[in-house]
Structure formats: C-alpha cells, structure tokens
Coordinates of C-alpha atoms and ligand atoms in Angstrom, one line a residue:
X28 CA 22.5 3.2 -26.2
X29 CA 20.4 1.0 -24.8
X30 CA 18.1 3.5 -23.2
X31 CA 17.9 5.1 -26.9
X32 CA 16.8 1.9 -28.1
X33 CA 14.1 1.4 -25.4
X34 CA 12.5 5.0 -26.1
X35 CA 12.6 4.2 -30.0
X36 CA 11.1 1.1 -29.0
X37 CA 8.6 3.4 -26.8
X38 CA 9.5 1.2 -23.9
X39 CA 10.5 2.2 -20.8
X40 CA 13.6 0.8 -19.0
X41 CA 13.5 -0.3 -15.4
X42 CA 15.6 2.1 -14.4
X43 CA 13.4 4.9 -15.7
X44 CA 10.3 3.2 -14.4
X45 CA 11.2 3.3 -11.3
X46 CA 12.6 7.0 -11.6
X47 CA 9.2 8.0 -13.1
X48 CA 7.2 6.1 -10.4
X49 CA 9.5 7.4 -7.5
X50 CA 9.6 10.8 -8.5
X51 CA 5.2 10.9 -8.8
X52 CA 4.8 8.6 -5.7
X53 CA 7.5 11.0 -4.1
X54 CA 5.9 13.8 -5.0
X55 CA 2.7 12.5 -3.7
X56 CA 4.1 13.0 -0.1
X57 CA 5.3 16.3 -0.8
X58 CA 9.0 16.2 -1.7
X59 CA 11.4 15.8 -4.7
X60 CA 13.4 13.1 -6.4
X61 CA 16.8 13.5 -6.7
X62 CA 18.8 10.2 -5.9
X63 CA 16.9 7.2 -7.3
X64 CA 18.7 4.0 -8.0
X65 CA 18.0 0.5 -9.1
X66 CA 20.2 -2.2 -9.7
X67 CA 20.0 -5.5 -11.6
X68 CA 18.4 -6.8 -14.6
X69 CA 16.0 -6.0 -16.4
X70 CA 13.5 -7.9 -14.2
X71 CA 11.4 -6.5 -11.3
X72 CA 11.2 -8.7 -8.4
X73 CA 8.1 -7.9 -6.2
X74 CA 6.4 -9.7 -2.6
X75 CA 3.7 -9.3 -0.8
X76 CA 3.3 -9.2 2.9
X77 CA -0.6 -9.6 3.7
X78 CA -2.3 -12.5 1.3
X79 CA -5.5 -11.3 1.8
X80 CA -8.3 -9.7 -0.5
X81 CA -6.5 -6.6 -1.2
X82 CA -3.0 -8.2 -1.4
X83 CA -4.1 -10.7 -4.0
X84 CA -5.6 -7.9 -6.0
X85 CA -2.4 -5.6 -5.6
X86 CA -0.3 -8.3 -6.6
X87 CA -2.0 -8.7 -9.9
X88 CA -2.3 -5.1 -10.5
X89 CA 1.1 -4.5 -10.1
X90 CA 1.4 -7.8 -12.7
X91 CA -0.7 -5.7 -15.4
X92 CA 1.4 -3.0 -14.9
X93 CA 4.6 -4.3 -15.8
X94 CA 2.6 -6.3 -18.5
X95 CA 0.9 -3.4 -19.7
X96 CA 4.8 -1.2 -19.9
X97 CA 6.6 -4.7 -21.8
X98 CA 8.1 -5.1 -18.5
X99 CA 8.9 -8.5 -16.7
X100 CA 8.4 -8.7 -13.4
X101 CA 8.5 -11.7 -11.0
X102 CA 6.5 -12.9 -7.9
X103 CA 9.6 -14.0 -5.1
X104 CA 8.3 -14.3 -2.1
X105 CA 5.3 -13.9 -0.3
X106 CA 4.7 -13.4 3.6
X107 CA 1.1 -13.8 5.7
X108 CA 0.3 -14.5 9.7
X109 CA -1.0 -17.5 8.6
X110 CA 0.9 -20.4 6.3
X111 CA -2.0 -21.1 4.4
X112 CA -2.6 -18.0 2.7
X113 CA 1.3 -17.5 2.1
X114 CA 1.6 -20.0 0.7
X115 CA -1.9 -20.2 -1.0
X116 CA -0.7 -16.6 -3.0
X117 CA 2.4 -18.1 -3.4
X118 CA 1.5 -21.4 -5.7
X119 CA -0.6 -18.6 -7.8
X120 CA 2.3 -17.5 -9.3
X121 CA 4.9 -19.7 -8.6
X122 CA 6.9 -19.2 -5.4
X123 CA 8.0 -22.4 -3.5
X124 CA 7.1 -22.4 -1.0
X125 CA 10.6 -22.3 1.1
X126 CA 9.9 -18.6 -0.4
X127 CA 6.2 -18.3 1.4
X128 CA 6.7 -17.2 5.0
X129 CA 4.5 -17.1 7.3
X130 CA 4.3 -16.0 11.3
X131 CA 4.2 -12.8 12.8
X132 CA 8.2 -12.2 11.6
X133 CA 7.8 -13.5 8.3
X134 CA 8.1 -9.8 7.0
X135 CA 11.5 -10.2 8.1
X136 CA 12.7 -13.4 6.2
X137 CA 10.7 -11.8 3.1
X138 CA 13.1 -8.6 3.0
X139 CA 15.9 -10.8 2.8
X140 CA 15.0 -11.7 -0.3
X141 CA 16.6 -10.3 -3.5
X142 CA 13.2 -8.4 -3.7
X143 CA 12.7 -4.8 -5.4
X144 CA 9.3 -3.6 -4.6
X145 CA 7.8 -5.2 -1.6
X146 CA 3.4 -4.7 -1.4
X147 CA 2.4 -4.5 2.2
X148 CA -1.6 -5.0 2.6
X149 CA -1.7 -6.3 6.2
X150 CA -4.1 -5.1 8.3
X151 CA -3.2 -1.3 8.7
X152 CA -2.1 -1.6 12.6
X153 CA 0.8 -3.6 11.4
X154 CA 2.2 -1.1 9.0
X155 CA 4.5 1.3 10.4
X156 CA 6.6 -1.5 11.3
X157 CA 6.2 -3.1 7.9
X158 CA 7.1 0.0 6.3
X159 CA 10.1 0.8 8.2
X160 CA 11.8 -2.5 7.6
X161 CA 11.3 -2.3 4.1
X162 CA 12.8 1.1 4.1
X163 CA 15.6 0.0 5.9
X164 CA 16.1 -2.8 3.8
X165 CA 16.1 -0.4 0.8
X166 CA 13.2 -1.5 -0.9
X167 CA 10.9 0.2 -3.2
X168 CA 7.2 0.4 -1.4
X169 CA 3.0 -0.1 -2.7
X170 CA 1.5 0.5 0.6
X171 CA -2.2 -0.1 1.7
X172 CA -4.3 2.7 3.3
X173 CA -4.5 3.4 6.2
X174 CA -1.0 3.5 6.6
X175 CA -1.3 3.9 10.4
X176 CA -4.0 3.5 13.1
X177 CA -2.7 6.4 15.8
X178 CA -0.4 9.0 16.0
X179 CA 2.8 7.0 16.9
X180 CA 2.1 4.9 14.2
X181 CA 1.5 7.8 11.8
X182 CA 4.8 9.9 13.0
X183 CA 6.9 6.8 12.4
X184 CA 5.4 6.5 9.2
X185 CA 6.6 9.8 8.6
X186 CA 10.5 9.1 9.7
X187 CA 10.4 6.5 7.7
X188 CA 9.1 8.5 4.6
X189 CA 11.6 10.5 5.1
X190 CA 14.2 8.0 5.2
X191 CA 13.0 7.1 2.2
X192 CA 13.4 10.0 0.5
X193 CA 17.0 10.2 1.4
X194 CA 17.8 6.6 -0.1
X195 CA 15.9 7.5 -3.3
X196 CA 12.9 5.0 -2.8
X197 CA 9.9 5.1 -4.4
X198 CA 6.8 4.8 -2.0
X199 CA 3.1 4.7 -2.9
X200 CA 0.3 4.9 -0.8
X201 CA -3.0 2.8 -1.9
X202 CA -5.5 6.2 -1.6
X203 CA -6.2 5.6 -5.2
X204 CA -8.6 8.4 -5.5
X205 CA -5.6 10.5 -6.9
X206 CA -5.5 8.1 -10.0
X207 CA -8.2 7.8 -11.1
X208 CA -10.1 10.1 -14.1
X209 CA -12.6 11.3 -12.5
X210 CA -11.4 12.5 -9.6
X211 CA -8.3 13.8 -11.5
X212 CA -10.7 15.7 -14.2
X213 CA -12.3 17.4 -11.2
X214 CA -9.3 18.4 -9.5
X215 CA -7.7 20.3 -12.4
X216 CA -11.2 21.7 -13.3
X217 CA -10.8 23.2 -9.4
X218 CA -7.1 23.9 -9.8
X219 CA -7.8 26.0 -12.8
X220 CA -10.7 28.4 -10.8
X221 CA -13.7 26.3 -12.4
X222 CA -15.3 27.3 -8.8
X223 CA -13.3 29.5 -7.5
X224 CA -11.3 29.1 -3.9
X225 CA -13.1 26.0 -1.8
X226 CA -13.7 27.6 1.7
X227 CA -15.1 24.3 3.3
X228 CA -17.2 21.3 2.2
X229 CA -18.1 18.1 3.4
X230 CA -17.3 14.3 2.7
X231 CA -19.2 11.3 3.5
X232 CA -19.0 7.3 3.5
X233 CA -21.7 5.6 4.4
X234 CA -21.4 1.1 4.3
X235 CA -23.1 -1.0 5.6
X236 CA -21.5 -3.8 8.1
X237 CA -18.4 -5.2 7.3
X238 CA -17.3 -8.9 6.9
X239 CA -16.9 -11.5 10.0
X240 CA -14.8 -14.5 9.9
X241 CA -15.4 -17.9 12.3
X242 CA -13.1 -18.4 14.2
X243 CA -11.1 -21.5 13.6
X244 CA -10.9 -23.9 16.4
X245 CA -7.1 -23.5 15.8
X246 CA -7.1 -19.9 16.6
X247 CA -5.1 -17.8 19.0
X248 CA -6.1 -14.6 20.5
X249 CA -4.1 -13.3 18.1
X250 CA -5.1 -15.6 15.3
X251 CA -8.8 -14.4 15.9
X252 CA -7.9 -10.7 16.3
X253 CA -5.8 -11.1 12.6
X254 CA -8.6 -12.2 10.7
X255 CA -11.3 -10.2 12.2
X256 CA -9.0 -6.9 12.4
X257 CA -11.9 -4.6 10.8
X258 CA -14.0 -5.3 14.4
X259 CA -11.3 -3.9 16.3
X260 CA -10.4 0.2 16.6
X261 CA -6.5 -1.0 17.5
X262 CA -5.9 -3.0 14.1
X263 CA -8.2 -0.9 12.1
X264 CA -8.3 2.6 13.6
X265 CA -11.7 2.0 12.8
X266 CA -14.2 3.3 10.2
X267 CA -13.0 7.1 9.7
X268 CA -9.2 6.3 9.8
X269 CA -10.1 3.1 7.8
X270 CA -12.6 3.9 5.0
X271 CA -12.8 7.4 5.4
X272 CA -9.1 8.1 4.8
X273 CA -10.0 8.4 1.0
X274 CA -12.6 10.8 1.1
X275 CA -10.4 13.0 3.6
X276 CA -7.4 12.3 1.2
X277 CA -9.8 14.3 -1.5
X278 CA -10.9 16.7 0.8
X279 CA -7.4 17.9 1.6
X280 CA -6.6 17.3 -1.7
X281 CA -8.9 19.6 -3.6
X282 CA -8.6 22.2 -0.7
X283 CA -4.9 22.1 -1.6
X284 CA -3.7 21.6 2.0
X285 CA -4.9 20.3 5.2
X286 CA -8.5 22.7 7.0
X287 CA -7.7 24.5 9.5
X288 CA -10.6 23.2 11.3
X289 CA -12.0 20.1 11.1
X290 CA -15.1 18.4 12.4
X291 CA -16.2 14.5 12.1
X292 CA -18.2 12.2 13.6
X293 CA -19.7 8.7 12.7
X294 CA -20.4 5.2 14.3
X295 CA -19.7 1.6 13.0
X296 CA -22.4 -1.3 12.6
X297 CA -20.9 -4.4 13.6
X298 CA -21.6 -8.4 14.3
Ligands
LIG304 N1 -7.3 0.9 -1.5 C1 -8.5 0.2 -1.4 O1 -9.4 0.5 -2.1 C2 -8.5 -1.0 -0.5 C3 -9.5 -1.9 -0.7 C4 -9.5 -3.0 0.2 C5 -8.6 -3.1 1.3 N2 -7.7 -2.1 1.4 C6 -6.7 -2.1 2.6 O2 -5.9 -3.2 2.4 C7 -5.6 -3.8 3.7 C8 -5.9 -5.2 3.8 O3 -7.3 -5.4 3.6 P1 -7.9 -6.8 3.1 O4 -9.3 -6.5 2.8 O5 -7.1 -7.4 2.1 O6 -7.8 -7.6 4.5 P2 -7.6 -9.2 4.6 O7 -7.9 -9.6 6.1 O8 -8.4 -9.9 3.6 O9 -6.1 -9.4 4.4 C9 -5.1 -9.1 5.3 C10 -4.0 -10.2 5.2 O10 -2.9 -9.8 5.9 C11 -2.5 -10.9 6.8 N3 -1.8 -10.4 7.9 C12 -2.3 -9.6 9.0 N4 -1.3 -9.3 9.8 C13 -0.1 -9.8 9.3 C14 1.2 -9.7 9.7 N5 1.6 -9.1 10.8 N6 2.2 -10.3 8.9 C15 1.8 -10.9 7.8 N7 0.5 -11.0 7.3 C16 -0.4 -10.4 8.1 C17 -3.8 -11.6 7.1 O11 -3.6 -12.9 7.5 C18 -4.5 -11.5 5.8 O12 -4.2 -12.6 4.9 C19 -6.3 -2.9 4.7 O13 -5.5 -1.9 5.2 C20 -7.4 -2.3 3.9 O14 -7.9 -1.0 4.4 C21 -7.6 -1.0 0.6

C-alpha cells in the first residue's frame, strides 16, 4: 500500500532507491541485481571516511540527492586521520562528536555505526581496505576514484565487489564521466553507429602542479605523507592511475571493452 501511495505521490521509497541505485551502480561493474535489501525507516543514514575536499563535496551531493528524491537522510558519523577535520565535517551537519573518529582505525569505529551508505574519499592508497570493511560490514558504498593504487589493491577491490554483489550492495565508483550529459549524449550517439566501430583513439589530461600542504610541526611521517598523498606514487598511484583514470574509464567505455593493446606515458610536475 504504502509503496502505491509513494508512486502516486511520484516518490520513491527507500527501499526502491536503493534497489534502483544498486541495480545501475551494479551494473556499472558489470553484473546484475538480484538480492537487494534495506532495512529500517524511512531515513538514510550516511558517513564519511576522508573529510577532505572531495569528501565534504560528496557528502553534500549525496545531501541534494536525497533532497532532490523527498528523501531524508542523515549525517551519523564521520571518520578522518586527523581529529580536526572529523570533527570539523562533523559540527557541519550535526554529528557529536563522540560520532567523529579519527586515527588511522577510525574507519572501524565508524562501521559500527547504524550507518547505511558509508562515502569513502581518503586518499586512494587506503581504499581497498576501506572498501572491504564496509562490505563486510554490509554497507551500501559511494567510492572515490582511483579505487586502488596497484594491482593487489585493485584484485582485492575486485573480491570485494564481488562480495558485494552476493550481499545485494549497492557500490558506486566516483568516475563521474558516466553521468553526466555530455558524455552520455556521445556514448549512445557511438552505441547507435553515429561513427561506426572505434578501432583506437587517444585520451589526454594535461594539469598543471598539484596542491602542497606545510607540514605542521605536529606532524608524523605519516601525518606529512596523509596530507601531501598526491606527491607520492604509493598513496596516489600517481597522475595516470589518479587523474587519468577518467579519461581511460571513457576510453574503455566508448570502445565497449578494455584495448587489446594499450600504450601510455606521461610525467608529473611537482613542488
Ligand atoms: N571524482 C572526482 O572528480 C574527484 C575530485 C577530487 C578528488 N577525487 C578523489 O577523492 C579522493 C580524495 O581527494 P581530496 O582532494 O578530497 O583529498 P584531501 O587530501 O583533501 O582529503 C582526503 C581526506 O582523507 C583523510 N584521510 C586520509 N587517509 C585516511 C585514513 N586512512 N582514514 C581516514 N581518513 C583519512 C585526510 O586526512 C583528508 O582529510 C582522491 O581519491 C581523489 O582522487 C575525485
């Protein structure tokens, strides 16, 4: 009844948001949706792990989202390496901050938490151990790109996907290239013959330097290494894993599958 009376409305129930999210973001990684499940109320509970740049922006897309689908949804915890900016995204939208943890575990503490969808927007060296947690714990996943800086990282990304899969989790990636109009225009113009079969191509990024932070006189090794992560190839994976991933993710995307040969080269400007 009551899902009769959300579509009259034109609303969407959480149940079926999540459904419908799964089964696209599932889809994304190239497999179905057939067991997805949500429990609870009517309210989605979402944390962030990673209070940085991207993480603050995630979380307030994710905020328009439900907005934008009459949906509430609810900021319960937040996690960061450092306490400051845990608990700095925290008093934004209301967490205490016995609910903003911080430290290299605080991941864990946060998926004890009667979270649903956990963001993750660490630096990308972190992630496959992020990721699986989360998983394990049976949450529902927005992930940053990269999602891994090396091939360990990126095959345990894939057990967990798969894991995922088999609870019925939805899991998005942030290679937002697929959604967005342009890009999506093109694709179906080039699914549909407009140039006929694409037998190779090229993609590019060029940037210029990327950001350095001072080092606090507080700072660890590890401290330093955490907030400068885009100067070093073992947190980033460095400027074709890093940046490049989403022009890649389009070249493989309009090809329809990955090349069968590939070449790429590039260098990094730095501090
Ligand atoms: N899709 C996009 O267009 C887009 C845009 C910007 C950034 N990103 C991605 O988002 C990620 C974050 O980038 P950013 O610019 O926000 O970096 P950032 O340095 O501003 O933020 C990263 C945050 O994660 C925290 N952190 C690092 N390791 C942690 C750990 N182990 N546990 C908890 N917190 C930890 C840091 O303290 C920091 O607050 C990167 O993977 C980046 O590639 C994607």
């Amino acid at each position: 009844m009551k899902k009769k009376a959300n579509e009259k409305a034109g609303e969407v129930s959480r149940r079926d948001f999540i459904k419908a999210s799964a089964a696209v973001s599932l889809a994304a990684m190239g497999v179905s949706a057939n067991r997805i499940f949500a429990a609870g109320s009517d309210k989605f509970h979402v944390a962030l792990i990673g209070c940085g740049g991207r993480g603050n922006g995630a979380l307030s897309n994710c905020l328009a989202a439900a907005k934008h689908i009459g949906r509430e949804m609810e900021v319960v915890a937040t996690a960061d390496w450092f306490q400051s900016r845990a608990e700095g995204t925290g008093k934004k939208h209301g967490v205490p901050n016995e609910r903003c943890f911080y430290g290299a575990d605080a991941y864990k503490k946060l998926l004890e938490t009667n979270v649903d969808v956990v963001c993750i927007a660490t630096s990308p060296n972190f992630r496959p151990v992020h990721f699986e947690a989360a998983v394990k714990a049976g949450k529902h996943v927005f992930m940053e790109k990269p999602v891994a800086v090396d091939p360990p990282g990126g095959r345990r990304i894939i057990e967990a996907g798969d894991l995922a899969h088999e609870k019925g989790l939805g899991v998005v990636a942030g290679t937002q290239r697929r959604h967005q109009n342009g890009y999506r225009r093109n694709a179906y113009a080039i699914k549909r013959g407009a140039i006929g079969q694409i037998l190779g191509g090229c993609v590019y990024w060029c940037g210029g330097a990327l950001w350095y932070r001072e080092e606090s006189n507080v700072d660890t090794d590890a401290d330093y290494l955490v907030r400068n992560w885009v100067s070093f190839t073992e947190m980033s994976g460095d400027h074709i894993v890093e940046q490049h991933v989403h022009n890649l993710d389009v070249a493989n995307w309009f090809i329809g599958h990955p090349p069968k040969t590939a070449l790429g080269f590039g260098g990094r400007g730095g501090w």
